[in-house]
Coordinates of C-alpha atoms and ligand atoms in Angstrom, one line a residue:
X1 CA 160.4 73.2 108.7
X2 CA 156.8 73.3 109.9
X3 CA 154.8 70.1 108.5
X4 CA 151.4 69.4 110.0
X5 CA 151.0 66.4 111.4
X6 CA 147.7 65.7 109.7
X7 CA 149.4 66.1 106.8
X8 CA 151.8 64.0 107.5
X9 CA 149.7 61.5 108.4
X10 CA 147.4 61.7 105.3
X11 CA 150.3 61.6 103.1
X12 CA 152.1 58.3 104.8
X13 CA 149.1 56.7 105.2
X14 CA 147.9 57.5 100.9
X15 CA 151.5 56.7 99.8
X16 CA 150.8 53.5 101.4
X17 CA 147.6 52.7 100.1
X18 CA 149.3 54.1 96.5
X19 CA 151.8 51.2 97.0
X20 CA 149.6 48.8 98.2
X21 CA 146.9 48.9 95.3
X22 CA 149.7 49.5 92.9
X23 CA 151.6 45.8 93.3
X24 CA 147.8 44.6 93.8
X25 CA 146.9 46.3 90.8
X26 CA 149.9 45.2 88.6
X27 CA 149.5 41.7 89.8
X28 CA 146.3 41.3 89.0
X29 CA 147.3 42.7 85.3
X30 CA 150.1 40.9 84.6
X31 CA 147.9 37.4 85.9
X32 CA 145.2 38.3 83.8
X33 CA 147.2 39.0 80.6
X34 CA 149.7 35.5 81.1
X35 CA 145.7 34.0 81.4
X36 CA 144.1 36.0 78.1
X37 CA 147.4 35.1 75.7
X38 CA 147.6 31.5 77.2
X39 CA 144.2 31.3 76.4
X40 CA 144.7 32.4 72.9
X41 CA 147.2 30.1 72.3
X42 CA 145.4 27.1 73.6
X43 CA 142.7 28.4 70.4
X44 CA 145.0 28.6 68.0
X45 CA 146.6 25.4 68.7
X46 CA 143.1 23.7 69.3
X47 CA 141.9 24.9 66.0
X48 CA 144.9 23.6 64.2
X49 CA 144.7 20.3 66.1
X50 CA 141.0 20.1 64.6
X51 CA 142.4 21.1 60.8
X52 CA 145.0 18.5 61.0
X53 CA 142.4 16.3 62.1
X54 CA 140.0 17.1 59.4
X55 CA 139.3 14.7 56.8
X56 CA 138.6 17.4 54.5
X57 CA 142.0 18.4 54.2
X58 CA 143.0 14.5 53.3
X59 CA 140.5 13.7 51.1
X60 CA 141.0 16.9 48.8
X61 CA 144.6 17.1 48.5
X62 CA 144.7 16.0 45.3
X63 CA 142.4 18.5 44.1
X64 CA 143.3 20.9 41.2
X65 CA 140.8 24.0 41.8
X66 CA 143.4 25.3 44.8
X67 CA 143.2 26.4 47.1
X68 CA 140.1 25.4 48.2
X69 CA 137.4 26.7 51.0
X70 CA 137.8 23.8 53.6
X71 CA 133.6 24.1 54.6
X72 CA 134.7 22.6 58.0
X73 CA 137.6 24.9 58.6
X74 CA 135.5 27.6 57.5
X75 CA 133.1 26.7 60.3
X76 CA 136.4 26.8 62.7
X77 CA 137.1 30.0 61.5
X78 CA 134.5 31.4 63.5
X79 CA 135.5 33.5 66.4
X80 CA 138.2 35.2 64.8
X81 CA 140.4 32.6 64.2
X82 CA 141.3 32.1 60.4
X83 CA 143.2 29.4 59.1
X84 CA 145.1 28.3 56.3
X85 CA 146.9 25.3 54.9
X86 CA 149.6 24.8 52.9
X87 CA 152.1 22.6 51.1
X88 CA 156.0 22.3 51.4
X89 CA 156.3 24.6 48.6
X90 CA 154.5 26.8 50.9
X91 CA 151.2 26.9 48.2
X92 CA 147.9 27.4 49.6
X93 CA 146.3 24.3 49.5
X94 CA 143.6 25.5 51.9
X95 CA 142.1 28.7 53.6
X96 CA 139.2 30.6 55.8
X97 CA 137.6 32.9 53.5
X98 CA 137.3 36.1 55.1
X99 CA 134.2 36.0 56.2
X100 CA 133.6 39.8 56.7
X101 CA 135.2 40.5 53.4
X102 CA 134.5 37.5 51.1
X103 CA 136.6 37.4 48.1
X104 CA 139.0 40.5 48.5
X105 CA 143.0 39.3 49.3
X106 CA 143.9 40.1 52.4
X107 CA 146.8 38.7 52.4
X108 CA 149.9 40.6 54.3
X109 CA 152.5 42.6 51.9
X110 CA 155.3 40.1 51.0
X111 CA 154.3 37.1 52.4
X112 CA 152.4 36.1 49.6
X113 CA 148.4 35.8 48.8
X114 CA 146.5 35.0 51.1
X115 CA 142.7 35.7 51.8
X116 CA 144.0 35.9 55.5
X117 CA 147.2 37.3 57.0
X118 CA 149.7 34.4 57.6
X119 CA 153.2 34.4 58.7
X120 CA 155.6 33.3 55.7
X121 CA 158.6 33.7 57.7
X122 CA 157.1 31.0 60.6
X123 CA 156.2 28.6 57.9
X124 CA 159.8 28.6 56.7
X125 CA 161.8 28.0 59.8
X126 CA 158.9 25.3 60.0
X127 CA 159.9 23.8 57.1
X128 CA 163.3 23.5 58.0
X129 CA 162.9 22.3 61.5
X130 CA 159.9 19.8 60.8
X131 CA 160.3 17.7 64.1
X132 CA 160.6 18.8 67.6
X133 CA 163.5 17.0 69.9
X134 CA 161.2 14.1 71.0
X135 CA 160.7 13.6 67.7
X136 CA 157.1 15.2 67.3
X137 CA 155.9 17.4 64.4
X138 CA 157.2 20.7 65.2
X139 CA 155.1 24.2 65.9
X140 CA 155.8 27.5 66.5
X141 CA 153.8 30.7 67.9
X142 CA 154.8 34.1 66.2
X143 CA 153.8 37.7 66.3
X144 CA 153.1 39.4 63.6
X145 CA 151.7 43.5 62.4
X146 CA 149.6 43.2 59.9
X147 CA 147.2 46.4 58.9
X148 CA 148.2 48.3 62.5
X149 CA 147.2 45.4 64.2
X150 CA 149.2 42.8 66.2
X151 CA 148.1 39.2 65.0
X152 CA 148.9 36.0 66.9
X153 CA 149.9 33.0 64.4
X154 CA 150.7 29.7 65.1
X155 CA 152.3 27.6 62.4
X156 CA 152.4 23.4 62.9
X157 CA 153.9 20.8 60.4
X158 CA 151.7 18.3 59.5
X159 CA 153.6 14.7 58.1
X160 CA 150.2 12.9 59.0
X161 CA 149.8 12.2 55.3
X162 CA 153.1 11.7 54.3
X163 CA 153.6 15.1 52.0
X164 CA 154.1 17.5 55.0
X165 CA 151.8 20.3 55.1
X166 CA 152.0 23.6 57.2
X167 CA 149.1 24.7 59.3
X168 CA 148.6 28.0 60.5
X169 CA 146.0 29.6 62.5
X170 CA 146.3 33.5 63.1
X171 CA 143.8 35.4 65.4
X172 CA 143.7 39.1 66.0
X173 CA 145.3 40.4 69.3
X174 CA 142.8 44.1 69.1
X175 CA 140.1 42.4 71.7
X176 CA 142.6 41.2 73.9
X177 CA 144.1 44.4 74.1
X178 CA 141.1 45.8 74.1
X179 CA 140.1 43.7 77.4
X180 CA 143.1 44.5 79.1
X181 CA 143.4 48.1 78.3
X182 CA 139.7 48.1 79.8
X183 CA 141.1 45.9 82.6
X184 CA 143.5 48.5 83.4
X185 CA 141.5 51.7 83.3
X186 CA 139.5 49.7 85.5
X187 CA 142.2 49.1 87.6
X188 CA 143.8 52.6 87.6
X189 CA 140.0 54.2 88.1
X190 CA 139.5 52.1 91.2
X191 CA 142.8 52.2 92.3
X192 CA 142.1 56.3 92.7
X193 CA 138.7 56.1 93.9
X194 CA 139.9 53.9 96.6
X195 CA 143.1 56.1 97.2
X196 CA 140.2 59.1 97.7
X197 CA 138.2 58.0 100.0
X198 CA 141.0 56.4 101.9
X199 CA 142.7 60.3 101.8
X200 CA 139.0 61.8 102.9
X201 CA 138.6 59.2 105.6
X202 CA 142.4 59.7 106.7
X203 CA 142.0 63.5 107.0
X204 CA 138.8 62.9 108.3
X205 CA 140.0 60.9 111.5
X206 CA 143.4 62.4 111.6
X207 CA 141.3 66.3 111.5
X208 CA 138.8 64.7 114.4
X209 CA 141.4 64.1 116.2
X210 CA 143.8 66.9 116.0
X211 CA 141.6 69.3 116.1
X212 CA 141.0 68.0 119.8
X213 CA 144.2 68.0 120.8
X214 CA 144.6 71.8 119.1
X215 CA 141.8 72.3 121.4
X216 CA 143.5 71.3 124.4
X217 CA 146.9 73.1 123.6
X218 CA 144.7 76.0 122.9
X219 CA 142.9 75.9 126.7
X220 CA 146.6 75.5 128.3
X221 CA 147.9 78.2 126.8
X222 CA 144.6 80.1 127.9
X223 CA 145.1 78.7 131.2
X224 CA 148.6 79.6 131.2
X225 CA 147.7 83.1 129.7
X226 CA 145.1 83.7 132.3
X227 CA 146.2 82.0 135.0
X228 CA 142.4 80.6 135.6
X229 CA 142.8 77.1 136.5
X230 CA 139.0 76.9 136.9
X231 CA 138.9 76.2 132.5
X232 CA 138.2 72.9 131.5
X233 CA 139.0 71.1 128.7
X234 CA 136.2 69.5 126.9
X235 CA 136.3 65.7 127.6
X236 CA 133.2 64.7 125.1
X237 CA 133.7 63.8 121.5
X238 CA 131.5 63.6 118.6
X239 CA 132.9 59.6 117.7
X240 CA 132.5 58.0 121.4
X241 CA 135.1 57.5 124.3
X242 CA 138.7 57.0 122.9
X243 CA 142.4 57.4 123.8
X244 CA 141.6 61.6 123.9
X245 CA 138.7 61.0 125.8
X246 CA 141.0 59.8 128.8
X247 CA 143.6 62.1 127.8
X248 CA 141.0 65.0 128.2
X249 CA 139.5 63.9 131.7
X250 CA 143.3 63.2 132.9
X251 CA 144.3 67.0 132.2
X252 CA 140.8 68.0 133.5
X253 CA 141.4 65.7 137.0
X254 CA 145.0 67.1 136.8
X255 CA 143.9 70.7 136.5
X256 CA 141.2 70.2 139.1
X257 CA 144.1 69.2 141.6
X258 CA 146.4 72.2 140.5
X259 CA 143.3 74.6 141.2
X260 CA 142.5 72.8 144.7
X261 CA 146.2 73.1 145.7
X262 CA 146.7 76.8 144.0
X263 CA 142.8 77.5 146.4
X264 CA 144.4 76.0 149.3
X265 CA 147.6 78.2 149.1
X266 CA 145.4 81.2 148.4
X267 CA 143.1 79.9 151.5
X268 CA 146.0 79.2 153.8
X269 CA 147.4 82.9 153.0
X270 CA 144.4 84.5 153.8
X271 CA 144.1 83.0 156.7
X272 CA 148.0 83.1 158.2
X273 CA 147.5 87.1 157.6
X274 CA 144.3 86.8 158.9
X275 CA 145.6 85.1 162.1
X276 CA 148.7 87.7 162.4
X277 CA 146.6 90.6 162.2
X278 CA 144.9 89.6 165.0
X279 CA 147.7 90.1 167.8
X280 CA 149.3 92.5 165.6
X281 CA 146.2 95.0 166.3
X282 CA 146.5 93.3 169.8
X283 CA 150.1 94.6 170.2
X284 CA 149.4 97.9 168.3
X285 CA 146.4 99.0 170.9
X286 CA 148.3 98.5 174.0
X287 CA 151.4 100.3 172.8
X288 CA 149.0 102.8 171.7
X289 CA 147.5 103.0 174.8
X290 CA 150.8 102.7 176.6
X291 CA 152.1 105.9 174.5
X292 CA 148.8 108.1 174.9
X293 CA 148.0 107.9 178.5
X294 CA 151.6 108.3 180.0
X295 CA 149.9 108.7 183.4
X296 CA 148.1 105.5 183.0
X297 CA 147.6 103.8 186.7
X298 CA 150.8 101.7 186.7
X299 CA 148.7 98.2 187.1
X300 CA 147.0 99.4 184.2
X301 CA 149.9 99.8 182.3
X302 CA 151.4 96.6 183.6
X303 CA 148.7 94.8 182.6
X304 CA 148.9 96.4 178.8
X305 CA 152.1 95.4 178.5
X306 CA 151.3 91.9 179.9
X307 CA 148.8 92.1 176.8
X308 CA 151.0 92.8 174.5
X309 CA 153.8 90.3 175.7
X310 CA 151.5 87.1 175.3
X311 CA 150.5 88.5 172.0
X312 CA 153.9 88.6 171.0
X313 CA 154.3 85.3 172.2
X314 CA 151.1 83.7 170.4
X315 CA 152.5 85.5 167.1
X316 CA 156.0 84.0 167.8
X317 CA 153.5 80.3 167.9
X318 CA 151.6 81.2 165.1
X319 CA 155.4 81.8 163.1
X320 CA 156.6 78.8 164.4
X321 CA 154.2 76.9 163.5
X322 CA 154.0 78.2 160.2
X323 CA 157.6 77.6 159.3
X324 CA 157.0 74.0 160.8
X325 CA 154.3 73.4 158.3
X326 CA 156.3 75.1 155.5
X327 CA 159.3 72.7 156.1
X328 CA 156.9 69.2 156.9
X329 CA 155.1 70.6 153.3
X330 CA 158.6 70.1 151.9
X331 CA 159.4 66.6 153.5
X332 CA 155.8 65.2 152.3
X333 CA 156.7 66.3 148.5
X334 CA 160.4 64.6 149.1
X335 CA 157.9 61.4 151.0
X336 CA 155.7 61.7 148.1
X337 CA 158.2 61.8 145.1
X338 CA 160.9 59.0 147.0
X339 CA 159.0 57.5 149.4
X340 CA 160.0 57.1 153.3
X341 CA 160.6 54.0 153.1
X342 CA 163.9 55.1 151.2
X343 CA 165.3 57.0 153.4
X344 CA 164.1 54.9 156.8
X345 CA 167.9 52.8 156.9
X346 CA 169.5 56.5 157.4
X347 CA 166.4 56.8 160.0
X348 CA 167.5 55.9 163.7
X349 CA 165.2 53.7 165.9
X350 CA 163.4 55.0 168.4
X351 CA 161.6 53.2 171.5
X352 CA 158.3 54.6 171.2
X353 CA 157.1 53.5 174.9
X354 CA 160.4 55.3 176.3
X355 CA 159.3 58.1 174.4
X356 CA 156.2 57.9 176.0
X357 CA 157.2 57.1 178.9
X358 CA 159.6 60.4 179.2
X359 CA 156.0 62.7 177.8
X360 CA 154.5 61.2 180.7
X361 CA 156.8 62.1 182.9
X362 CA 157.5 65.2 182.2
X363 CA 154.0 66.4 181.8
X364 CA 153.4 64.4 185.4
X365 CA 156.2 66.5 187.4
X366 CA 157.6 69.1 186.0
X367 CA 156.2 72.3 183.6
X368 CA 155.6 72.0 179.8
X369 CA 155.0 75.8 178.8
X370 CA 152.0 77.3 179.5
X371 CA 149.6 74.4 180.7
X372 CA 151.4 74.0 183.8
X373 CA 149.2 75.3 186.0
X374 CA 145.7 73.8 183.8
X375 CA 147.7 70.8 184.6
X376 CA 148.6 70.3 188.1
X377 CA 144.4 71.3 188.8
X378 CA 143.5 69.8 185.3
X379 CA 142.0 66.5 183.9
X380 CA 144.5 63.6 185.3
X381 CA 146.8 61.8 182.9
X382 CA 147.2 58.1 182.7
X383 CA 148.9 55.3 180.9
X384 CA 147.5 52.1 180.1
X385 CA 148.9 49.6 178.1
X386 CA 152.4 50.4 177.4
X387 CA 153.5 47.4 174.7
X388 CA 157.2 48.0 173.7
X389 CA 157.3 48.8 170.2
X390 CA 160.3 50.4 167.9
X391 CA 159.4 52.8 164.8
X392 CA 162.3 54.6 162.9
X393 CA 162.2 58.0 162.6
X394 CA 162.9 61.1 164.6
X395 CA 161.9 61.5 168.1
X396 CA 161.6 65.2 168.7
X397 CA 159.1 64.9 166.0
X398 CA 157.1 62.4 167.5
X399 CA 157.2 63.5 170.9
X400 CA 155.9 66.9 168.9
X401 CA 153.1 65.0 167.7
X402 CA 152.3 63.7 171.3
X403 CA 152.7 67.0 173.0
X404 CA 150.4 68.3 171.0
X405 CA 147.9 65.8 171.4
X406 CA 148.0 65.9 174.6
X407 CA 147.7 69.5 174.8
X408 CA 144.5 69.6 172.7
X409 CA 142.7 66.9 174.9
X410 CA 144.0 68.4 178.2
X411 CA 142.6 71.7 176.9
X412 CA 139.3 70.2 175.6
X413 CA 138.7 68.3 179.0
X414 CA 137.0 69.5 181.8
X415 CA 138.8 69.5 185.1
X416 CA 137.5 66.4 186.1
X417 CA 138.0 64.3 183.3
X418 CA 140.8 61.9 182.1
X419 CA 143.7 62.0 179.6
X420 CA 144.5 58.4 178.4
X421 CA 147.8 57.5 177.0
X422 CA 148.4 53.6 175.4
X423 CA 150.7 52.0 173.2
X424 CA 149.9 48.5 171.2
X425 CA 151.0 47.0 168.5
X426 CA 149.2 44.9 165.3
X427 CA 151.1 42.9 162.7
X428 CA 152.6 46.1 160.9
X429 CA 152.2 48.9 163.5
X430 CA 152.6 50.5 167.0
X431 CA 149.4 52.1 167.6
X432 CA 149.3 54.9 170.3
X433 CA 146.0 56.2 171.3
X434 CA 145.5 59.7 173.0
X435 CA 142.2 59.1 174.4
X436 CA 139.8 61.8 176.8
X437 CA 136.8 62.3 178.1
X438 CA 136.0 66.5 177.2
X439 CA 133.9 67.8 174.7
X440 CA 134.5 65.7 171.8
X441 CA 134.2 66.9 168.3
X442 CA 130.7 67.2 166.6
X443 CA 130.0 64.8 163.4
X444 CA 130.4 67.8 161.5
X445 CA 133.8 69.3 162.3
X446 CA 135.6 66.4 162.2
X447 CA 136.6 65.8 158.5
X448 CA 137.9 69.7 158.7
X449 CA 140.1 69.3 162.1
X450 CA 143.3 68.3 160.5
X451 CA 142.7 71.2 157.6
X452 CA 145.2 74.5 158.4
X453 CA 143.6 76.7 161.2
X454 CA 140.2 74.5 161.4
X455 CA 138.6 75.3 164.5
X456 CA 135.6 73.8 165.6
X457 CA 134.9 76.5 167.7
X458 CA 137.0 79.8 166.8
X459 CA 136.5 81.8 170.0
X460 CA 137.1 79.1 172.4
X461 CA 140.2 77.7 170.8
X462 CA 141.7 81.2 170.4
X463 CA 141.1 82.0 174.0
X464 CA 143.2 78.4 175.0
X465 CA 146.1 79.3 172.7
X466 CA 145.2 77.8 169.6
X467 CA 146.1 78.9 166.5
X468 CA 144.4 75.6 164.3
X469 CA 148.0 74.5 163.1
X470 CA 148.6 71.6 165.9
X471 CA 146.5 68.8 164.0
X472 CA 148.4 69.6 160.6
X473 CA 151.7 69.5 161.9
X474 CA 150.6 66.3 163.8
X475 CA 149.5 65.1 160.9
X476 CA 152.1 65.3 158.7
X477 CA 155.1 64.5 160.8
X478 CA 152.8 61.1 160.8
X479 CA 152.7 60.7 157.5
X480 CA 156.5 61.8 156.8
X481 CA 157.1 58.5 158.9
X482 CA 154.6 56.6 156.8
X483 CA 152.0 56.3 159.5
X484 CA 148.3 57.8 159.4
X485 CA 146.3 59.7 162.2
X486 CA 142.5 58.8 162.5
X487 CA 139.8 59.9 165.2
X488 CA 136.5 58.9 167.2
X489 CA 134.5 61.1 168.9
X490 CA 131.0 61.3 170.3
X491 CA 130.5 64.9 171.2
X492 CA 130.0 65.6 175.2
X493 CA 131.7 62.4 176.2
X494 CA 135.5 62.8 174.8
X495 CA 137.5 61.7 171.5
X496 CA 139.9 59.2 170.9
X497 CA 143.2 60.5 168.5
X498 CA 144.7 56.7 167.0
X499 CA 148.2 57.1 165.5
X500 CA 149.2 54.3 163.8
X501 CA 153.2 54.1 163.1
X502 CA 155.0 51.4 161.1
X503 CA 157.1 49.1 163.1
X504 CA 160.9 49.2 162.5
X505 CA 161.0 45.6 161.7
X506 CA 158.0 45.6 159.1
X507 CA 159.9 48.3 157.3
X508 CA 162.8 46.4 156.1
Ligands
ADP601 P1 144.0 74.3 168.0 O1 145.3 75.0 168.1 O2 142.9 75.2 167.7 O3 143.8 73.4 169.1 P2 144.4 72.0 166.4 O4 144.8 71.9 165.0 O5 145.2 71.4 167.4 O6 144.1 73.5 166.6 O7 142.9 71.4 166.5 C1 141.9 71.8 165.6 C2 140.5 71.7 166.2 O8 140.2 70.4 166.5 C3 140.5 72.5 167.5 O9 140.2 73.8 167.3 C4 139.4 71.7 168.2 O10 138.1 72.3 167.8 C5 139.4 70.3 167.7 N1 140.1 69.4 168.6 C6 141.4 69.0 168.6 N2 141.6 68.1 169.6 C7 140.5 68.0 170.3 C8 140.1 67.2 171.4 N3 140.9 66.4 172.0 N4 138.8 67.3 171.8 C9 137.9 68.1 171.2 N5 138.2 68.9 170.1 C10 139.5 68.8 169.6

């Protein structure tokens, strides 16, 4: 069943509130109607204190014209309270004219005249129970209807002069009910007002911020639609910076990685075609040629096919390479999700100055590839500084990364200069350094040379084999083994390449 959030919120959040105001709401009644009768009773026993106190009532109980307007009492009898006295034969022997009606009984049905209503019934049970348990004149409060109207009586014996009279004072419950019937509308009319704006202020905020996050679902399923990662969704909102703020920029920040990665891949196609056209056309000529001119001088045609071989055989590079950088692109998602350091107890230790020992070596006496002969009349390769130092990891890899770097700074060195080769070691790392004297790499080209198939100079590095992979690879066979790859260079005088490898023991 679909139920909006924002509605779901609203309604929680008012059914709350509803609660909430309605035990406020009913305690405050309930508090203020135990306080209005209490108060009432307090009245009509204070006024009956005051009658029984009067010396009216003494000093006239003997009179004959009964029963008689106490002029005291009538002055109690202010406020609504009326009162009335009377003997043990229940006779009136004294009562509050009504002052609003003067003269006319308004006494209630069956309990006898009475120029006030009075409760006959009270003044019984009074009669018959005229002491309390600790031995005090006895009273009562009682209820009574009397014209529609609820009326409050309180009946009290009286023994002070010896005959025992009955006091009762009777007040008119209509204002109090009025008061707390106005009490309650009051309550109930707040009660919704509050529950309104708290609904309209709930929506409100809840709306603000849904509709933002309606916004976002609605750009990634645009994005996702239309495959244009360069959308963005709006960050900005009309209340300030909150939780969707960040949530905003984080998608943004995570789209603006998904579009760099998805322009790299489309970059780094481009360009591998691009690259394999090349000795594809290369190939494709000389066959051509080959095919067309079947009397073709044979060096001519031997020298086509000579084309055409190391065409084949820089495509064949360009592959491998490729596939290297497809597989290391693999191993740096597993580094980045797990980590090396996971995996580095499975990892076999390698001596790296053995290893660079055997590179020397074998670029020293015997043929690496195709540099041999740039070699043996080339820049001259030297150690210096050969610390022992252990790294785990895998040693074709590294001696990988070495041959390459040693290849690029053979190649960018003129015949005369040096190759450098040293190993060291700081608190956490071996540090080799590939340094040379050649060409060195200008201020501008060096953040680019470890992007795919950055050249710093296209023609020349194509002509010496290069295909702008060797860096990357190096580069990320580094990092697979948690290490990192920096360089200095000052162009014209040579560039330094500084590998810096965790040592075996400072893994663990
Ligand atoms: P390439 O196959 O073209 O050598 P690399 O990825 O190995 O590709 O190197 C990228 C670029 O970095 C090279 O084209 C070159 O311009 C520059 N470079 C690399 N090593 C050196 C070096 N030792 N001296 C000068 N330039 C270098």
């Amino acid at each position: 069943m679909y139920f909006p959030l924002q509605l779901r919120l609203t309604l929680f959040y008012a059914l709350l509130l509803g609660l909430a105001l309605w035990i406020f709401g009913s305690t405050v009644y309930s508090q203020a109607e135990q306080q209005v009768y209490l108060n009432l009773d307090n009245t009509l026993s204070s006024r009956a204190a005051s009658v029984r106190l009067g010396k009216d009532l003494l000093s006239n109980q003997n009179s004959t014209n009964l029963p008689f307007a106490l002029p005291s009492v009538d002055g109690l009898g202010s406020g609504g309270v009326s009162i009335e006295v009377l003997d043990n034969q229940l006779h009136l022997l004294a009562t509050t004219t009504n002052t609003s009606n003067e003269g006319i009984q308004t006494g209630v049905a069956g309990l006898g005249d009475s120029p006030v209503p009075w409760d006959k019934q009270a003044a019984q049970w009074i009669l018959q129970h005229p002491f309390s348990n600790n031995g005090n004149a006895n009273s009562l409060y009682s209820t009574i209807t009397y014209h529609g109207q609820r009326i409050r009586v309180y009946t009290l014996m009286n023994n002070d002069s010896g005959a025992g009279h009955i006091i009762q004072t009777a007040r008119s419950e209509q204002n109090i009910k009025q008061s707390l019937s106005d009490l309650s509308l009051l309550l109930w009319r707040g009660g919704a007002l509050l529950i309104i704006l708290a609904l309209s202020g709930g929506w409100l905020i809840s709306w603000s911020v849904l509709s933002r996050v309606k916004h976002i679902t609605k750009t990634a399923r645009k994005i996702s639609a239309s495959r244009d990662i360069s959308q963005r969704v709006p960050e900005k909102s009309r209340f300030g910076r909150d939780e969707l703020t960040s949530l905003a920029s984080t998608f943004n920040v995570m789209l603006a990685s998904l579009d760099k990665v998805y322009q790299r891949q489309r970059r780094f196609v481009a360009d591998a075609s691009h690259e394999l056209r090349a000795p594809i056309t290369s190939i494709r000529c000389n066959l051509d040629l080959l095919a067309k001119a079947p009397d073709l001088p044979p060096e001519e045609a031997q020298a086509a096919l000579i084309d055409a071989r190391a065409e084949a055989d820089r495509m064949g590079r360009l592959v491998n390479d490729l596939l290297v950088i497809a597989r290391s692109d693999e191993a740096a998602q597993d580094v980045k999700s797990n980590g090396y350091r996971k995996n580095v107890n499975s990892a076999p230790t390698i001596d790296l100055d053995s290893l660079i020992l055997d590179v020397y070596r074998q670029y020293k006496q015997t043929t690496l590839g195709d540099n041999v002969e740039i070699r043996q009349q080339g820049p001259r390769l030297m150690l210096q500084d050969i610390t022992p130092a252990k790294v785990y990891g895998d040693a074709d890899q590294l001696k990988q990364v070495l041959v390459a770097l040693i290849d690029n700074a053979l190649k960018y060195t003129p015949y005369e200069g040096f190759v450098t080769l040293s190993l060291t070691t700081d608190k956490r790392n071996a540090v080799i350094k590939v340094s040379d004297t050649g060409i060195g790499i200008l201020p501008d080209d060096l953040p680019h040379i470890f992007e795919r198939f950055y050249r710093a100079d296209r023609a020349r590095s194509r002509d010496r084999g290069g295909s702008g992979l060797g860096l990357t690879i190096v580069q990320n066979i580094v990092q697979e083994h948690g290490g990192n790859i920096e360089v200095e260079s000052t162009p014209g005088r040579g560039s330094t390449f500084i590998l810096n490898l965790p040592r075996a023991s400072e893994l663990n």
